[in-house]
mmCIF file of C-alpha atoms in Angstrom:
data_model
loop_
_atom_site.group_PDB
_atom_site.id
_atom_site.type_symbol
_atom_site.label_atom_id
_atom_site.label_comp_id
_atom_site.label_asym_id
_atom_site.label_seq_id
_atom_site.Cartn_x
_atom_site.Cartn_y
_atom_site.Cartn_z
ATOM 1 C CA MET A 1 33.416 -10.699 2.051
ATOM 2 C CA MET A 2 33.396 -8.259 4.969
ATOM 3 C CA LYS A 3 34.822 -5.487 2.786
ATOM 4 C CA PHE A 4 31.856 -5.892 0.433
ATOM 5 C CA ALA A 5 29.225 -6.296 3.132
ATOM 6 C CA ALA A 6 30.108 -3.228 5.200
ATOM 7 C CA PRO A 7 29.327 -0.562 2.546
ATOM 8 C CA PHE A 8 26.115 -2.354 1.589
ATOM 9 C CA LEU A 9 25.101 -2.479 5.254
ATOM 10 C CA ALA A 10 25.741 1.255 5.482
ATOM 11 C CA VAL A 11 23.374 1.796 2.548
ATOM 12 C CA LEU A 12 20.674 -0.257 4.237
ATOM 13 C CA LEU A 13 21.053 1.669 7.477
ATOM 14 C CA LEU A 14 20.922 5.003 5.668
ATOM 15 C CA ILE A 15 17.460 4.372 4.272
ATOM 16 C CA SER A 16 16.181 2.045 6.973
ATOM 17 C CA PRO A 17 12.593 2.554 8.200
ATOM 18 C CA ASN A 18 14.099 2.696 11.702
ATOM 19 C CA ALA A 19 16.033 5.862 10.841
ATOM 20 C CA SER A 20 16.137 8.627 13.429
ATOM 21 C CA GLN A 21 13.139 10.906 13.803
ATOM 22 C CA ALA A 22 15.595 13.678 12.856
ATOM 23 C CA GLU A 23 15.226 12.349 9.303
ATOM 24 C CA CYS A 24 11.596 13.459 9.396
ATOM 25 C CA HIS A 25 11.847 16.697 7.414
ATOM 26 C CA GLU A 26 8.762 18.634 8.469
ATOM 27 C CA PRO A 27 7.666 21.793 6.657
ATOM 28 C CA ARG A 28 3.991 21.877 7.610
ATOM 29 C CA ASN A 29 2.339 24.288 5.194
ATOM 30 C CA CYS A 30 0.609 21.548 3.190
ATOM 31 C CA ASN A 31 -0.681 19.431 6.049
ATOM 32 C CA PRO A 32 -4.244 20.658 6.623
ATOM 33 C CA THR A 33 -4.944 17.834 9.102
ATOM 34 C CA SER A 34 -4.356 16.766 12.684
ATOM 35 C CA ILE A 35 -1.920 14.024 11.648
ATOM 36 C CA THR A 36 1.365 14.501 13.537
ATOM 37 C CA PRO A 37 4.957 13.677 12.464
ATOM 38 C CA LYS A 38 5.013 10.787 14.932
ATOM 39 C CA GLU A 39 1.979 9.289 13.230
ATOM 40 C CA ILE A 40 3.126 9.889 9.642
ATOM 41 C CA CYS A 41 6.491 11.445 8.890
ATOM 42 C CA ASN A 42 6.381 14.131 6.164
ATOM 43 C CA PHE A 43 2.621 13.950 5.691
ATOM 44 C CA HIS A 44 1.377 16.439 3.081
ATOM 45 C CA LYS A 45 -1.490 16.978 0.682
ATOM 46 C CA VAL A 46 -0.459 17.159 -2.995
ATOM 47 C CA ASP A 47 -3.862 17.818 -4.572
ATOM 48 C CA LYS A 48 -7.418 16.564 -4.200
ATOM 49 C CA ASP A 49 -6.439 13.106 -5.507
ATOM 50 C CA LEU A 50 -3.103 12.521 -3.751
ATOM 51 C CA TYR A 51 -1.503 12.670 -0.329
ATOM 52 C CA ARG A 52 2.110 11.758 0.442
ATOM 53 C CA GLY A 53 4.102 10.710 3.496
ATOM 54 C CA GLY A 54 6.221 8.190 5.337
ATOM 55 C CA ARG A 55 5.172 4.870 6.791
ATOM 56 C CA PRO A 56 2.086 5.447 8.949
ATOM 57 C CA THR A 57 1.565 3.837 12.285
ATOM 58 C CA CYS A 58 -1.066 1.201 11.762
ATOM 59 C CA LEU A 59 -3.290 2.944 14.315
ATOM 60 C CA CYS A 60 -3.153 6.054 12.108
ATOM 61 C CA LEU A 61 -4.874 4.254 9.244
ATOM 62 C CA ALA A 62 -8.224 5.242 10.744
ATOM 63 C CA LYS A 63 -7.193 8.899 10.354
ATOM 64 C CA LEU A 64 -6.372 8.292 6.707
ATOM 65 C CA ASP A 65 -9.788 6.700 6.329
ATOM 66 C CA SER A 66 -11.413 9.731 7.977
ATOM 67 C CA LEU A 67 -9.781 11.961 5.328
ATOM 68 C CA GLY A 68 -11.531 9.881 2.704
ATOM 69 C CA ILE A 69 -8.368 8.178 1.428
ATOM 70 C CA ARG A 70 -9.342 5.078 -0.516
ATOM 71 C CA THR A 71 -5.986 3.698 -1.711
ATOM 72 C CA PHE A 72 -2.646 3.230 0.048
ATOM 73 C CA ILE A 73 0.296 2.748 -2.352
ATOM 74 C CA ASP A 74 3.422 1.438 -0.637
ATOM 75 C CA LEU A 75 6.746 1.973 -2.435
ATOM 76 C CA GLY A 76 8.742 -0.176 -0.010
ATOM 77 C CA GLY A 77 11.066 0.503 2.889
ATOM 78 C CA ALA A 78 9.273 -0.999 5.875
ATOM 79 C CA GLN A 79 8.960 -4.713 5.219
ATOM 80 C CA ALA A 80 8.730 -5.692 8.889
ATOM 81 C CA ARG A 81 5.387 -3.915 9.290
ATOM 82 C CA ILE A 82 3.954 -4.298 5.846
ATOM 83 C CA HIS A 83 1.606 -7.242 6.415
ATOM 84 C CA HIS A 84 0.164 -5.741 9.589
ATOM 85 C CA CYS A 85 -0.478 -2.409 7.878
ATOM 86 C CA LYS A 86 -1.931 -4.147 4.836
ATOM 87 C CA SER A 87 -4.522 -5.935 6.930
ATOM 88 C CA GLY A 88 -5.131 -2.734 8.899
ATOM 89 C CA ALA A 89 -5.728 -0.719 5.732
ATOM 90 C CA GLU A 90 -8.123 -3.282 4.357
ATOM 91 C CA SER A 91 -9.993 -3.448 7.656
ATOM 92 C CA VAL A 92 -10.958 0.234 7.338
ATOM 93 C CA GLY A 93 -11.829 -0.068 3.657
ATOM 94 C CA ILE A 94 -8.620 1.302 2.140
ATOM 95 C CA ARG A 95 -7.300 -0.585 -0.890
ATOM 96 C CA PHE A 96 -3.641 -1.556 -0.465
ATOM 97 C CA ILE A 97 -1.192 -1.678 -3.408
ATOM 98 C CA ARG A 98 2.494 -2.438 -3.124
ATOM 99 C CA ILE A 99 4.961 -1.513 -5.873
ATOM 100 C CA LYS A 100 8.352 -2.070 -4.310
ATOM 101 C CA ILE A 101 11.243 0.199 -5.331
ATOM 102 C CA SER A 102 14.160 -1.776 -3.923
ATOM 103 C CA VAL A 103 17.504 -0.644 -2.468
ATOM 104 C CA PRO A 104 19.523 -1.555 -5.596
ATOM 105 C CA ARG A 105 17.108 0.469 -7.723
ATOM 106 C CA ILE A 106 17.402 3.469 -5.398
ATOM 107 C CA TYR A 107 21.179 3.494 -5.409
ATOM 108 C CA LEU A 108 22.373 1.777 -8.560
ATOM 109 C CA THR A 109 20.149 0.476 -11.331
ATOM 110 C CA GLY A 110 17.421 3.118 -11.257
ATOM 111 C CA VAL A 111 13.684 2.665 -11.603
ATOM 112 C CA SER A 112 12.691 1.218 -14.961
ATOM 113 C CA ASP A 113 10.199 2.829 -17.318
ATOM 114 C CA LYS A 114 8.068 -0.317 -17.029
ATOM 115 C CA GLN A 115 7.899 -0.114 -13.260
ATOM 116 C CA LEU A 116 6.943 3.556 -13.399
ATOM 117 C CA ARG A 117 4.320 2.913 -16.072
ATOM 118 C CA ASP A 118 2.906 0.107 -13.918
ATOM 119 C CA LEU A 119 2.827 2.456 -10.932
ATOM 120 C CA PHE A 120 1.061 5.248 -12.820
ATOM 121 C CA SER A 121 -1.399 2.756 -14.333
ATOM 122 C CA ALA A 122 -2.187 1.577 -10.803
ATOM 123 C CA MET A 123 -2.673 5.171 -9.684
ATOM 124 C CA LYS A 124 -4.970 5.855 -12.643
ATOM 125 C CA ALA A 125 -7.181 2.861 -11.859
ATOM 126 C CA ALA A 126 -7.161 3.196 -8.078
ATOM 127 C CA PRO A 127 -9.996 4.779 -6.088
ATOM 128 C CA LYS A 128 -9.142 8.358 -5.095
ATOM 129 C CA PRO A 129 -7.778 9.973 -3.039
ATOM 130 C CA ILE A 130 -4.515 8.017 -2.891
ATOM 131 C CA PHE A 131 -1.882 8.020 -0.162
ATOM 132 C CA VAL A 132 1.594 7.223 -1.566
ATOM 133 C CA SER A 133 4.225 6.232 0.962
ATOM 134 C CA CYS A 134 7.749 4.949 1.586
ATOM 135 C CA SER A 135 9.700 4.635 4.820
ATOM 136 C CA LEU A 136 10.263 8.371 5.378
ATOM 137 C CA GLY A 137 8.171 9.931 2.602
ATOM 138 C CA ARG A 138 11.251 11.669 1.221
ATOM 139 C CA ASP A 139 13.077 9.897 -1.588
ATOM 140 C CA ARG A 140 10.979 7.256 -3.376
ATOM 141 C CA THR A 141 7.860 9.253 -2.584
ATOM 142 C CA GLY A 142 9.559 12.505 -3.633
ATOM 143 C CA MET A 143 10.489 11.086 -7.030
ATOM 144 C CA VAL A 144 6.970 9.752 -7.655
ATOM 145 C CA VAL A 145 5.275 12.985 -6.574
ATOM 146 C CA ALA A 146 7.614 15.031 -8.799
ATOM 147 C CA LEU A 147 6.645 12.875 -11.786
ATOM 148 C CA TYR A 148 2.976 13.171 -10.790
ATOM 149 C CA ARG A 149 3.255 16.975 -10.646
ATOM 150 C CA MET A 150 4.860 17.050 -14.098
ATOM 151 C CA LYS A 151 2.445 14.601 -15.684
ATOM 152 C CA ARG A 152 -0.570 16.474 -14.293
ATOM 153 C CA GLY A 153 0.819 19.801 -15.510
ATOM 154 C CA GLU A 154 0.937 21.139 -11.954
ATOM 155 C CA MET A 155 4.651 22.022 -12.105
ATOM 156 C CA SER A 156 7.593 22.201 -14.483
ATOM 157 C CA PHE A 157 10.518 19.823 -14.009
ATOM 158 C CA ASN A 158 12.521 22.464 -12.123
ATOM 159 C CA GLU A 159 9.594 23.361 -9.862
ATOM 160 C CA ALA A 160 8.831 19.694 -9.129
ATOM 161 C CA TRP A 161 12.518 19.065 -8.392
ATOM 162 C CA GLN A 162 12.691 22.023 -6.001
ATOM 163 C CA GLU A 163 9.525 20.928 -4.215
ATOM 164 C CA ALA A 164 10.878 17.389 -3.840
ATOM 165 C CA VAL A 165 14.090 18.713 -2.265
ATOM 166 C CA TYR A 166 12.068 21.073 -0.045
ATOM 167 C CA TYR A 167 10.251 18.030 1.320
ATOM 168 C CA GLY A 168 13.479 16.139 1.967
ATOM 169 C CA TYR A 169 14.294 14.364 -1.330
ATOM 170 C CA ARG A 170 18.025 13.597 -1.477
ATOM 171 C CA PRO A 171 19.560 13.760 -4.970
ATOM 172 C CA ARG A 172 22.527 11.636 -3.845
ATOM 173 C CA PHE A 173 20.430 8.509 -4.465
ATOM 174 C CA ARG A 174 21.675 8.037 -8.006
ATOM 175 C CA GLY A 175 19.115 5.475 -9.147
ATOM 176 C CA LEU A 176 16.183 7.699 -8.212
ATOM 177 C CA ARG A 177 17.870 10.787 -9.643
ATOM 178 C CA ASN A 178 18.548 9.098 -12.979
ATOM 179 C CA ALA A 179 14.932 7.922 -13.215
ATOM 180 C CA LEU A 180 13.627 11.416 -12.534
ATOM 181 C CA ASP A 181 16.067 13.035 -14.951
ATOM 182 C CA ARG A 182 14.816 10.853 -17.823
ATOM 183 C CA TYR A 183 11.442 12.528 -17.666
ATOM 184 C CA GLN A 184 12.787 15.968 -18.425
ATOM 185 C CA ASP A 185 12.251 14.712 -21.982
ATOM 186 C CA ARG A 186 8.618 15.442 -22.808
ATOM 187 C CA ARG A 187 8.498 12.392 -25.061
ATOM 188 C CA GLU A 188 9.340 10.187 -22.077
ATOM 189 C CA LEU A 189 6.812 11.949 -19.860
ATOM 190 C CA GLU A 190 4.080 11.378 -22.432
ATOM 191 C CA GLN A 191 4.586 7.612 -22.096
ATOM 192 C CA LEU A 192 3.470 7.640 -18.463
ATOM 193 C CA PRO A 193 -0.256 6.933 -17.996
ATOM 194 C CA ALA A 194 -2.185 9.901 -16.622
ATOM 195 C CA PRO A 195 -2.522 9.151 -12.880
ATOM 196 C CA SER A 196 -5.935 10.795 -12.684
ATOM 197 C CA PRO A 197 -8.532 11.316 -15.421
ATOM 198 C CA SER A 198 -9.516 14.787 -14.259
ATOM 199 C CA PRO A 199 -7.461 17.985 -14.399
ATOM 200 C CA PRO A 200 -6.153 19.299 -11.066
ATOM 201 C CA THR A 201 -8.554 21.605 -9.254
ATOM 202 C CA THR A 202 -7.206 21.923 -5.707
ATOM 203 C CA VAL A 203 -3.416 21.913 -5.651
ATOM 204 C CA CYS A 204 -1.523 22.281 -2.375
ATOM 205 C CA GLU A 205 1.956 23.713 -2.867
ATOM 206 C CA PRO A 206 4.617 25.013 -0.487
ATOM 207 C CA ILE A 207 4.822 28.777 -0.260
ATOM 208 C CA ARG A 208 7.204 30.035 -2.940
ATOM 209 C CA PRO A 209 10.042 30.734 -3.256
ATOM 210 C CA PHE A 210 11.069 27.410 -1.785
ATOM 211 C CA HIS A 211 13.361 27.759 1.215
ATOM 212 C CA LEU A 212 15.755 24.868 0.678
#
């Protein structure tokens, strides 16, 4: 039993929400706000409808509200604080949605087409702008933002992949990588609901070429 438990424990520790602040990969050229890395790790603007980042401190929810953010989508990774942040988000008028991408999905089984379609349907229906978040704003968030970029026509697959890595996405998480790779096929990408009804107008991108 111990031989099985030890590797699984290592996986949990690797992506734990209590990971070192050194995990907070911080290129800042798409953070046009006063939000600091201690408040939200990897906080960046994607376009006028979407922001991305790690788990916010619950006190920082007021700053998200001041930016006009109306929906907080949690992808999992910080269960111990989730109920407190949920009530905090709702108290400042931010709608809270949780679509959990679990540890086995990250590492092994991958994220199903159904779960991704449900996520993009939720994004389509949700009040904008949206803040999408996981524990560090790197891996689950990176995959979702890459798909968002592709679906919105903001980037090609290769550009979205490079941006995800630039912001800390780690391709070693096989389940996430396999899910993202599926959508290189345009037929698969077409099956995702459009996350926003309007075409992109203000897109915030890292300065190219990406310095990985």
